Amino acid sequence: MHSRESNRNDASANFVNKSKTRPSSTTPPDSLPANDPAVVPTGSLVPEHEVDFAELDDGTLVDMIEDPNNPENSLFAIYTNRTVQYAATVKREDRVLVPVPRGQGMLKHVCLPRGTQLCASPAKLFGGIVALILACVDIGTSDASLIAAFVMSTWFIESLQIAPYLALVGLPRSGKTTLLQVLNLVCRRPLLTADITSAAFYEVYEKLNPTLLVDETLTAGNRRELFHLLKTGTTRGSVTLRKGHSLKAFGPKVISCTELPNDAALNSRCVIIPMQETNRTNLAKPTDKKMLNIADVLRQQLLHYRLENYHSLRLPKVEGDERLHSRTRDLYQALALPFGNYADLCEYLVRLFETQQEINREPLSPASAAVLRVLYEFIHSNPQNGKCAQKELTFGVNLSLESMQETFRLNAHEVGRALTSLGFTNRKRTNAGFILWLDLETRKRIHNLAYAYAIDQENRFQEEGFVDGCELCKNSNPKPAEKKGDSEIKSKQA
């Protein structure tokens, strides 16, 4: 039985019966010669080893493509020394690498490039993807740009530590399925499905590293299980244990739904694209021959860009990325890495994600909002007080709830849980109960949370003189007290 590998191999390759060789700066032929099968001679005793992608010891990259002469067959695009070669097999000292058969299982449903083409620049490639999206779907340019950046990131999934997700949200007839069809044409190894079981989910990632496109997520048979599966696949190295086996599902995914899942953890992992029904009558269909031809060229350019930049990506430090919150920043870095040498594109993405994180922020629970509101008022009314008793805070929270005509009240334990969820753990138990210490870092966090959730914009806090004497309020857009992560990341191959 053939095995599969998609990691680094330990020897350089000899290409068996090469089909074509071309410099990376020239345009590839429309098809490969039909009379050049490029197969291992019959009777060879060298074992075959199925791979979909391999990086050889000398840096040669071997990636699977569709045979232009026969869509039911798969070939290899082999990139070495800035040159692309095509072959059906790659011979090594101890084995022969062969592509996973095109008609085998799920691979027959996966759209592969039919070769490679040089693109003028990443900006041109990015613009071409944006143009294809806008030709088929009625959405804004900013959202189309985020989607195009997602598409490019799927071609560098081996370089990412966080797998980006897209969530397409809209009522029926808002274009979600059409957009999934477009993504099915240009993402790396897309697999479009209307439903998927737990077993099939892990089988997909065991056999192939796809971009999973799930249509109408909220109609899936077991939504809770699906959401759990989706959350397990965002972080590289994370595994799920099933009956003594460790299973991985790391990879980019797109979910389509009529409303956001009631799952804040999953939503925070997604670039959320809201969609609406359109009255436009001039939208192209993804199945139109012109769109299919454009997508065919884009796939070839994306593969060439992947092979050419696989070892050299680096994310630059750009102004403004420190204003992104942790998970938004993870998503930004995943989508910006393919543009690592082009700071202008990275800066553009930062601006898009600044807007995205404000639109997509999950609201605080009523209990947490009430506690934060009273803390914000307390530190301004008592600027010299270095502590706040939880009992006193509870009393103030309930007075605030009463003044706002809320129907619920909180006890001390519920206030404590709200403090923990807000990240205020600098507390100490005393004979009189818990005390929250209001050191400088805690005060900074209160200000930052009040700004992030617009607590500081409430009328009672906008009155003249409320912030007088508060050094932390002099900056109307406070930055996080502690910035996590390092935007100077590199791809794992660098």
Coordinates of C-alpha atoms in Angstrom, one line a residue:
M1 CA 0.0 0.0 0.0
H2 CA 1.4 3.4 -0.9
S3 CA 2.0 5.9 1.8
R4 CA 1.9 9.6 1.7
E5 CA 4.3 12.3 2.8
S6 CA 4.2 16.1 2.7
N7 CA 7.3 17.0 4.7
R8 CA 11.0 17.4 4.0
N9 CA 12.7 14.4 2.3
D10 CA 16.2 13.4 3.0
A11 CA 17.7 13.2 -0.5
S12 CA 17.8 15.2 -3.8
A13 CA 15.8 13.9 -6.7
N14 CA 16.4 12.7 -10.3
F15 CA 13.4 13.3 -12.5
V16 CA 12.2 10.3 -14.4
N17 CA 11.4 10.9 -18.1
K18 CA 11.1 14.7 -17.7
S19 CA 8.1 16.1 -19.5
K20 CA 9.1 19.8 -19.8
T21 CA 11.7 22.2 -18.4
R22 CA 11.3 25.9 -18.5
P23 CA 12.9 28.9 -16.7
S24 CA 10.6 30.5 -14.2
S25 CA 10.6 33.8 -16.1
T26 CA 8.9 32.4 -19.2
T27 CA 5.2 31.5 -19.9
P28 CA 4.4 27.8 -19.6
P29 CA 3.0 25.8 -22.5
D30 CA -0.8 25.3 -22.6
S31 CA -0.3 21.6 -22.2
L32 CA 2.4 18.9 -21.7
P33 CA 3.3 16.6 -24.6
A34 CA 0.8 13.8 -24.8
N35 CA 3.5 11.3 -26.0
D36 CA 5.7 11.7 -23.0
P37 CA 4.1 9.7 -20.2
A38 CA 7.1 10.1 -17.8
V39 CA 6.5 7.0 -15.8
V40 CA 8.8 4.5 -14.1
P41 CA 9.8 1.7 -16.5
T42 CA 7.8 -1.5 -16.0
G43 CA 9.6 -4.0 -13.8
S44 CA 11.5 -1.4 -11.7
L45 CA 12.2 -2.8 -8.3
V46 CA 12.4 0.6 -6.7
P47 CA 9.4 1.1 -4.4
E48 CA 6.9 3.9 -5.1
H49 CA 5.9 6.5 -2.5
E50 CA 2.8 8.7 -3.0
V51 CA 3.3 12.4 -2.1
D52 CA 1.2 15.5 -2.7
F53 CA 4.0 17.8 -1.8
A54 CA 7.7 17.4 -0.8
E55 CA 10.7 19.5 0.0
L56 CA 13.8 17.7 -0.8
D57 CA 17.1 18.0 1.0
D58 CA 18.7 20.2 -1.6
G59 CA 15.7 22.7 -1.4
T60 CA 13.9 21.3 -4.5
L61 CA 10.1 21.6 -4.1
V62 CA 7.8 19.0 -5.6
D63 CA 4.2 20.0 -5.8
M64 CA 1.2 18.1 -7.3
I65 CA -0.7 19.5 -10.3
E66 CA -3.3 18.4 -12.8
D67 CA -2.2 16.9 -16.1
P68 CA -3.2 19.5 -18.7
N69 CA -3.7 16.6 -21.2
N70 CA -5.9 14.5 -19.0
P71 CA -7.7 16.1 -16.0
E72 CA -8.0 12.6 -14.4
N73 CA -4.2 12.4 -14.0
S74 CA -1.9 14.2 -11.7
L75 CA 1.7 15.2 -12.3
F76 CA 4.5 17.0 -10.5
A77 CA 5.7 20.6 -10.8
I78 CA 9.4 20.5 -9.7
Y79 CA 11.0 23.8 -8.7
T80 CA 14.7 24.1 -8.4
N81 CA 17.2 26.9 -9.1
R82 CA 14.4 29.2 -10.3
T83 CA 13.4 26.7 -12.9
V84 CA 10.1 24.7 -13.1
Q85 CA 10.1 21.2 -14.6
Y86 CA 7.1 18.9 -15.0
A87 CA 7.2 15.1 -14.6
A88 CA 5.0 12.2 -13.6
T89 CA 7.6 10.8 -11.2
V90 CA 10.6 11.8 -9.2
K91 CA 13.4 9.2 -8.7
R92 CA 15.4 9.1 -5.5
E93 CA 18.0 6.7 -4.3
D94 CA 15.7 4.5 -2.4
R95 CA 12.3 5.1 -3.9
V96 CA 10.3 6.8 -6.6
L97 CA 8.0 9.6 -5.7
V98 CA 4.6 9.5 -7.5
P99 CA 1.7 12.0 -7.2
V100 CA -1.5 10.9 -5.4
P101 CA -3.8 9.5 -8.1
R102 CA -6.2 12.1 -9.4
G103 CA -9.2 9.8 -9.3
Q104 CA -8.5 8.6 -5.8
G105 CA -11.3 9.4 -3.3
M106 CA -11.7 13.0 -2.5
L107 CA -8.9 14.2 -4.7
K108 CA -11.1 14.0 -7.8
H109 CA -13.2 16.8 -6.3
V110 CA -10.2 19.1 -5.6
C111 CA -9.3 21.8 -8.1
L112 CA -5.5 21.7 -8.9
P113 CA -3.4 24.1 -11.1
R114 CA -2.5 22.8 -14.5
G115 CA 1.0 24.2 -14.4
T116 CA 2.7 27.4 -13.4
Q117 CA 2.8 30.9 -14.7
L118 CA 5.0 33.8 -13.7
C119 CA 3.0 36.8 -12.3
A120 CA 4.2 40.4 -12.7
S121 CA 4.1 41.1 -8.9
P122 CA 2.2 40.1 -5.8
A123 CA 0.2 43.3 -6.1
K124 CA -0.9 42.3 -9.6
L125 CA -1.8 38.8 -8.4
F126 CA -3.7 40.1 -5.4
G127 CA -5.5 42.5 -7.7
G128 CA -6.5 39.8 -10.1
I129 CA -8.1 37.7 -7.3
V130 CA -10.0 40.8 -6.0
A131 CA -11.2 41.5 -9.6
L132 CA -12.4 37.9 -9.9
I133 CA -14.3 38.1 -6.6
L134 CA -15.9 41.5 -7.5
A135 CA -17.0 40.2 -10.9
C136 CA -19.0 37.4 -9.4
V137 CA -20.2 38.7 -6.0
D138 CA -21.6 42.1 -4.9
I139 CA -19.5 43.0 -1.9
G140 CA -17.3 45.9 -0.9
T141 CA -13.7 46.3 -2.1
S142 CA -12.4 46.0 1.5
D143 CA -14.1 42.7 2.1
A144 CA -12.9 41.5 -1.3
S145 CA -9.4 42.4 -0.4
L146 CA -9.5 40.5 2.9
I147 CA -10.9 37.5 1.0
A148 CA -8.1 37.8 -1.6
A149 CA -5.5 37.9 1.1
F150 CA -7.0 34.8 2.6
V151 CA -6.8 33.0 -0.7
M152 CA -3.1 33.8 -1.0
S153 CA -2.4 32.7 2.5
T154 CA -3.9 29.2 1.7
W155 CA -1.0 28.7 -0.7
F156 CA 1.5 29.1 2.2
I157 CA -0.2 27.1 4.9
E158 CA 3.1 25.2 5.8
S159 CA 4.6 28.6 6.8
L160 CA 1.8 29.6 9.2
Q161 CA 1.4 28.9 12.9
I162 CA -2.3 30.0 12.9
A163 CA -4.7 28.8 10.2
P164 CA -6.9 31.6 9.0
Y165 CA -10.7 31.1 8.8
L166 CA -13.3 33.0 6.8
A167 CA -17.0 33.2 8.0
L168 CA -19.4 34.2 5.3
V169 CA -22.6 35.5 7.0
G170 CA -25.8 36.4 5.3
L171 CA -29.4 35.5 4.6
P172 CA -30.4 33.2 1.8
R173 CA -29.7 34.6 -1.7
S174 CA -26.9 36.9 -0.3
G175 CA -24.3 35.3 -2.5
K176 CA -22.6 33.0 0.0
T177 CA -22.7 29.9 -2.2
T178 CA -21.5 31.9 -5.2
L179 CA -18.5 33.2 -3.2
L180 CA -17.7 29.6 -2.1
Q181 CA -17.7 28.6 -5.7
V182 CA -15.2 31.4 -6.5
L183 CA -13.0 30.3 -3.6
N184 CA -13.2 26.8 -4.9
L185 CA -11.5 28.0 -8.0
V186 CA -8.5 29.8 -6.5
C187 CA -7.7 28.5 -3.0
R188 CA -5.1 25.9 -2.6
R189 CA -6.6 22.4 -2.8
P190 CA -10.2 23.5 -2.1
L191 CA -12.7 21.0 -1.0
L192 CA -16.3 22.2 -1.1
T193 CA -18.8 20.3 1.0
A194 CA -22.4 20.9 2.4
D195 CA -21.8 18.7 5.5
I196 CA -19.1 16.7 7.0
T197 CA -18.8 14.1 9.8
S198 CA -16.1 13.9 12.4
A199 CA -14.6 10.8 10.8
A200 CA -14.5 12.4 7.4
F201 CA -13.2 15.6 8.8
Y202 CA -10.0 14.0 10.1
E203 CA -9.7 11.7 7.1
V204 CA -9.6 14.7 4.8
Y205 CA -6.6 16.1 6.7
E206 CA -4.9 12.7 7.0
K207 CA -4.9 12.3 3.2
L208 CA -4.7 15.8 1.9
N209 CA -4.1 19.3 3.4
P210 CA -7.0 21.1 1.8
T211 CA -8.8 24.4 2.2
L212 CA -12.1 23.2 3.5
L213 CA -15.2 25.1 2.3
V214 CA -18.3 24.2 4.4
D215 CA -21.6 25.5 2.9
E216 CA -24.5 26.4 5.2
T217 CA -22.8 25.5 8.4
L218 CA -25.8 26.0 10.6
T219 CA -27.7 23.3 8.7
A220 CA -25.1 20.7 9.4
G221 CA -26.3 17.6 11.2
N222 CA -24.4 18.2 14.5
R223 CA -23.4 21.8 14.8
R224 CA -21.9 21.5 18.2
E225 CA -19.5 18.8 17.0
L226 CA -18.7 20.7 13.8
F227 CA -17.8 23.9 15.7
H228 CA -15.6 21.8 18.0
L229 CA -13.8 20.3 15.0
L230 CA -13.3 23.7 13.5
K231 CA -11.7 25.1 16.7
T232 CA -9.3 22.2 16.9
G233 CA -7.8 23.1 13.5
T234 CA -6.6 26.6 14.0
T235 CA -3.3 26.1 15.8
R236 CA -0.4 24.2 14.3
G237 CA 0.6 21.2 16.4
S238 CA -2.7 20.9 18.1
V239 CA -4.0 17.3 18.1
T240 CA -7.2 15.5 18.9
L241 CA -7.1 12.0 20.5
R242 CA -9.6 9.4 19.2
K243 CA -9.4 5.8 20.3
G244 CA -5.7 5.9 20.8
H245 CA -4.9 7.8 17.7
S246 CA -3.7 11.4 17.5
L247 CA -5.5 13.3 14.7
K248 CA -4.7 16.7 13.2
A249 CA -7.0 19.1 11.3
F250 CA -4.7 22.1 10.9
G251 CA -5.6 24.2 7.8
P252 CA -7.5 27.1 6.4
K253 CA -11.3 26.8 6.4
V254 CA -14.3 28.8 5.2
I255 CA -17.7 28.5 6.9
S256 CA -20.9 29.8 5.4
C257 CA -24.0 30.5 7.6
T258 CA -27.1 32.6 7.9
E259 CA -26.0 34.0 11.3
L260 CA -22.8 33.8 13.3
P261 CA -22.5 30.7 15.5
N262 CA -23.3 31.2 19.1
D263 CA -19.6 30.5 19.9
A264 CA -17.4 33.5 20.7
A265 CA -14.2 31.4 20.6
L266 CA -14.9 30.2 17.1
N267 CA -16.0 33.6 15.9
S268 CA -12.8 35.2 17.2
R269 CA -10.8 32.9 14.9
C270 CA -12.6 34.1 11.8
V271 CA -12.3 36.9 9.3
I272 CA -16.1 37.7 9.2
I273 CA -17.5 38.8 5.9
P274 CA -21.2 40.1 6.1
M275 CA -23.1 39.5 2.9
Q276 CA -26.4 40.9 1.5
E277 CA -28.8 40.2 -1.3
T278 CA -28.0 42.2 -4.4
N279 CA -30.1 43.8 -7.2
R280 CA -27.2 43.7 -9.6
T281 CA -27.9 41.9 -12.9
N282 CA -24.4 42.1 -14.4
L283 CA -22.6 39.7 -12.0
A284 CA -20.8 36.9 -13.7
K285 CA -21.2 33.3 -12.8
P286 CA -18.2 31.3 -11.5
T287 CA -19.1 28.6 -14.0
D288 CA -18.8 31.0 -17.0
K289 CA -16.0 30.0 -19.4
K290 CA -14.4 33.4 -19.1
M291 CA -14.3 33.2 -15.3
L292 CA -13.0 29.6 -15.4
N293 CA -10.2 30.7 -17.7
I294 CA -9.2 33.6 -15.5
A295 CA -9.2 31.3 -12.4
D296 CA -7.1 28.8 -14.3
V297 CA -4.4 31.5 -14.9
L298 CA -4.6 32.7 -11.3
R299 CA -4.1 29.1 -10.0
Q300 CA -1.0 28.8 -12.1
Q301 CA 0.3 32.1 -11.0
L302 CA -0.4 31.3 -7.3
L303 CA 1.5 28.0 -7.6
H304 CA 4.5 29.8 -9.2
Y305 CA 4.4 32.5 -6.5
R306 CA 4.3 29.8 -3.8
L307 CA 7.2 27.9 -5.2
E308 CA 9.3 31.0 -5.8
N309 CA 8.7 32.4 -2.3
Y310 CA 8.4 29.3 -0.2
H311 CA 11.8 29.8 1.5
S312 CA 11.9 33.6 1.6
L313 CA 8.8 35.0 3.3
R314 CA 9.3 37.4 6.1
L315 CA 6.7 39.6 7.8
P316 CA 7.9 43.2 8.2
K317 CA 7.1 45.5 11.1
V318 CA 4.6 48.0 9.9
E319 CA 3.0 51.0 11.6
G320 CA -0.3 50.2 13.3
D321 CA -0.1 46.5 13.8
E322 CA 0.5 47.0 17.6
R323 CA -3.1 48.3 17.8
L324 CA -4.5 44.9 16.8
H325 CA -5.6 42.7 19.6
S326 CA -4.1 39.2 20.0
R327 CA -6.3 37.0 17.8
T328 CA -6.9 39.8 15.3
R329 CA -3.2 40.2 15.1
D330 CA -2.8 36.4 14.5
L331 CA -5.2 36.6 11.6
Y332 CA -3.5 39.7 10.2
Q333 CA -0.1 38.0 10.3
A334 CA -1.4 34.9 8.6
L335 CA -2.9 36.9 5.7
A336 CA 0.0 39.3 5.4
L337 CA 2.8 36.8 5.3
P338 CA 2.5 36.2 1.5
F339 CA 3.1 40.0 1.1
G340 CA 6.1 40.0 3.4
N341 CA 8.4 41.9 1.1
Y342 CA 5.7 44.5 0.3
A343 CA 5.1 46.8 3.3
D344 CA 2.5 48.9 1.5
L345 CA 0.2 45.8 1.2
C346 CA 0.8 44.9 4.8
E347 CA -0.1 48.4 5.9
Y348 CA -3.3 48.2 3.9
L349 CA -4.2 44.9 5.6
V350 CA -3.5 46.5 9.0
R351 CA -6.1 49.2 8.3
L352 CA -8.6 46.6 7.2
F353 CA -8.1 44.5 10.3
E354 CA -8.5 47.6 12.6
T355 CA -11.9 48.0 11.1
Q356 CA -12.6 44.3 11.2
Q357 CA -11.8 44.0 14.9
E358 CA -14.2 46.8 15.9
I359 CA -17.0 45.4 13.8
N360 CA -16.6 41.8 14.9
R361 CA -16.0 42.4 18.6
E362 CA -18.2 40.2 20.8
P363 CA -20.1 42.4 23.3
L364 CA -19.5 42.0 27.0
S365 CA -22.0 40.1 29.0
P366 CA -24.3 42.4 31.0
A367 CA -22.6 41.3 34.3
S368 CA -19.1 42.1 33.0
A369 CA -20.2 45.4 31.4
A370 CA -21.7 46.5 34.7
V371 CA -18.5 45.6 36.7
L372 CA -16.3 47.4 34.2
R373 CA -18.5 50.4 34.2
V374 CA -18.3 50.7 38.0
L375 CA -14.5 50.1 38.1
Y376 CA -14.0 52.8 35.5
E377 CA -16.0 55.3 37.6
F378 CA -14.3 54.2 40.8
I379 CA -10.7 54.8 39.7
H380 CA -11.7 58.3 38.5
S381 CA -13.6 59.2 41.6
N382 CA -10.8 57.7 43.8
P383 CA -7.6 58.4 42.0
Q384 CA -5.4 57.9 45.0
N385 CA -7.1 54.8 46.3
G386 CA -4.9 51.7 45.6
K387 CA -7.6 49.1 46.4
C388 CA -11.2 48.3 46.1
A389 CA -13.1 45.9 48.3
Q390 CA -15.1 43.4 46.3
K391 CA -18.0 43.9 48.8
E392 CA -18.0 47.6 48.0
L393 CA -17.7 46.9 44.3
T394 CA -20.7 44.6 44.5
F395 CA -22.8 47.3 46.2
G396 CA -21.8 49.9 43.5
V397 CA -22.6 47.5 40.7
N398 CA -26.1 46.8 42.0
L399 CA -26.7 50.6 42.4
S400 CA -25.6 51.1 38.8
L401 CA -27.9 48.3 37.6
E402 CA -30.8 49.8 39.5
S403 CA -30.1 53.3 38.0
M404 CA -30.1 51.8 34.5
Q405 CA -33.4 50.0 35.2
E406 CA -31.9 46.6 34.8
T407 CA -33.9 43.7 36.3
F408 CA -31.0 41.6 37.6
R409 CA -28.6 42.0 40.5
L410 CA -25.2 40.4 41.2
N411 CA -23.9 38.8 44.4
A412 CA -20.2 38.9 45.5
H413 CA -19.4 35.6 43.9
E414 CA -20.9 36.7 40.5
V415 CA -18.9 39.9 40.7
G416 CA -15.8 37.8 41.4
R417 CA -16.4 35.7 38.3
A418 CA -16.9 38.8 36.2
L419 CA -13.6 40.2 37.5
T420 CA -11.8 37.0 36.5
S421 CA -13.3 37.0 33.0
L422 CA -12.1 40.6 32.6
G423 CA -8.6 39.6 33.6
F424 CA -8.5 41.3 37.0
T425 CA -6.8 38.6 39.1
N426 CA -4.7 40.8 41.3
R427 CA -7.0 40.1 44.3
K428 CA -6.3 39.1 47.9
R429 CA -8.5 37.5 50.5
T430 CA -8.8 39.3 53.8
N431 CA -10.9 39.0 56.9
A432 CA -13.3 41.5 55.3
G433 CA -13.4 39.6 52.0
F434 CA -11.6 40.0 48.7
I435 CA -9.7 43.1 47.8
L436 CA -8.9 44.1 44.2
W437 CA -5.5 46.0 44.1
L438 CA -5.6 49.0 41.7
D439 CA -2.0 49.2 40.7
L440 CA -0.9 51.0 37.5
E441 CA -1.2 47.9 35.3
T442 CA -4.7 47.3 36.6
R443 CA -5.7 50.9 36.0
K444 CA -4.3 50.7 32.4
R445 CA -6.3 47.6 31.8
I446 CA -9.5 49.2 33.0
H447 CA -8.9 52.2 30.7
N448 CA -8.1 49.9 27.7
L449 CA -11.2 47.8 28.2
A450 CA -13.4 50.8 28.7
Y451 CA -12.1 52.2 25.4
A452 CA -12.4 48.9 23.6
Y453 CA -16.0 48.3 24.6
A454 CA -17.0 52.0 24.4
I455 CA -17.7 52.2 28.1
D456 CA -15.8 55.5 28.2
Q457 CA -18.2 57.0 25.6
E458 CA -21.3 56.7 27.8
N459 CA -22.9 60.1 28.6
R460 CA -22.2 59.9 32.3
F461 CA -18.4 59.7 31.5
Q462 CA -18.4 62.4 28.8
E463 CA -19.4 65.1 31.3
E464 CA -17.0 68.0 31.5
G465 CA -14.3 67.5 34.1
F466 CA -14.8 63.7 34.6
V467 CA -11.3 62.8 33.3
D468 CA -9.5 65.9 34.7
G469 CA -6.3 64.9 36.4
C470 CA -6.2 61.4 34.9
E471 CA -3.0 60.9 33.0
L472 CA -4.3 57.7 31.4
C473 CA -7.2 59.5 29.8
K474 CA -5.1 62.1 28.1
N475 CA -4.6 59.7 25.2
S476 CA -8.0 59.3 23.7
N477 CA -6.9 56.0 22.0
P478 CA -4.9 54.1 24.7
K479 CA -2.7 51.3 23.5
P480 CA -2.5 47.9 25.2
A481 CA -0.3 48.0 28.3
E482 CA 1.5 44.8 27.1
K483 CA 1.9 43.9 23.5
K484 CA 2.1 40.2 22.9
G485 CA 3.8 38.5 20.0
D486 CA 6.4 39.7 17.5
S487 CA 5.4 41.1 14.1
E488 CA 9.0 40.4 12.9
I489 CA 8.0 36.7 12.3
K490 CA 9.5 34.6 9.5
S491 CA 8.2 31.7 7.6
K492 CA 9.4 28.4 9.1
Q493 CA 11.6 27.9 6.0
A494 CA 13.5 31.2 6.4

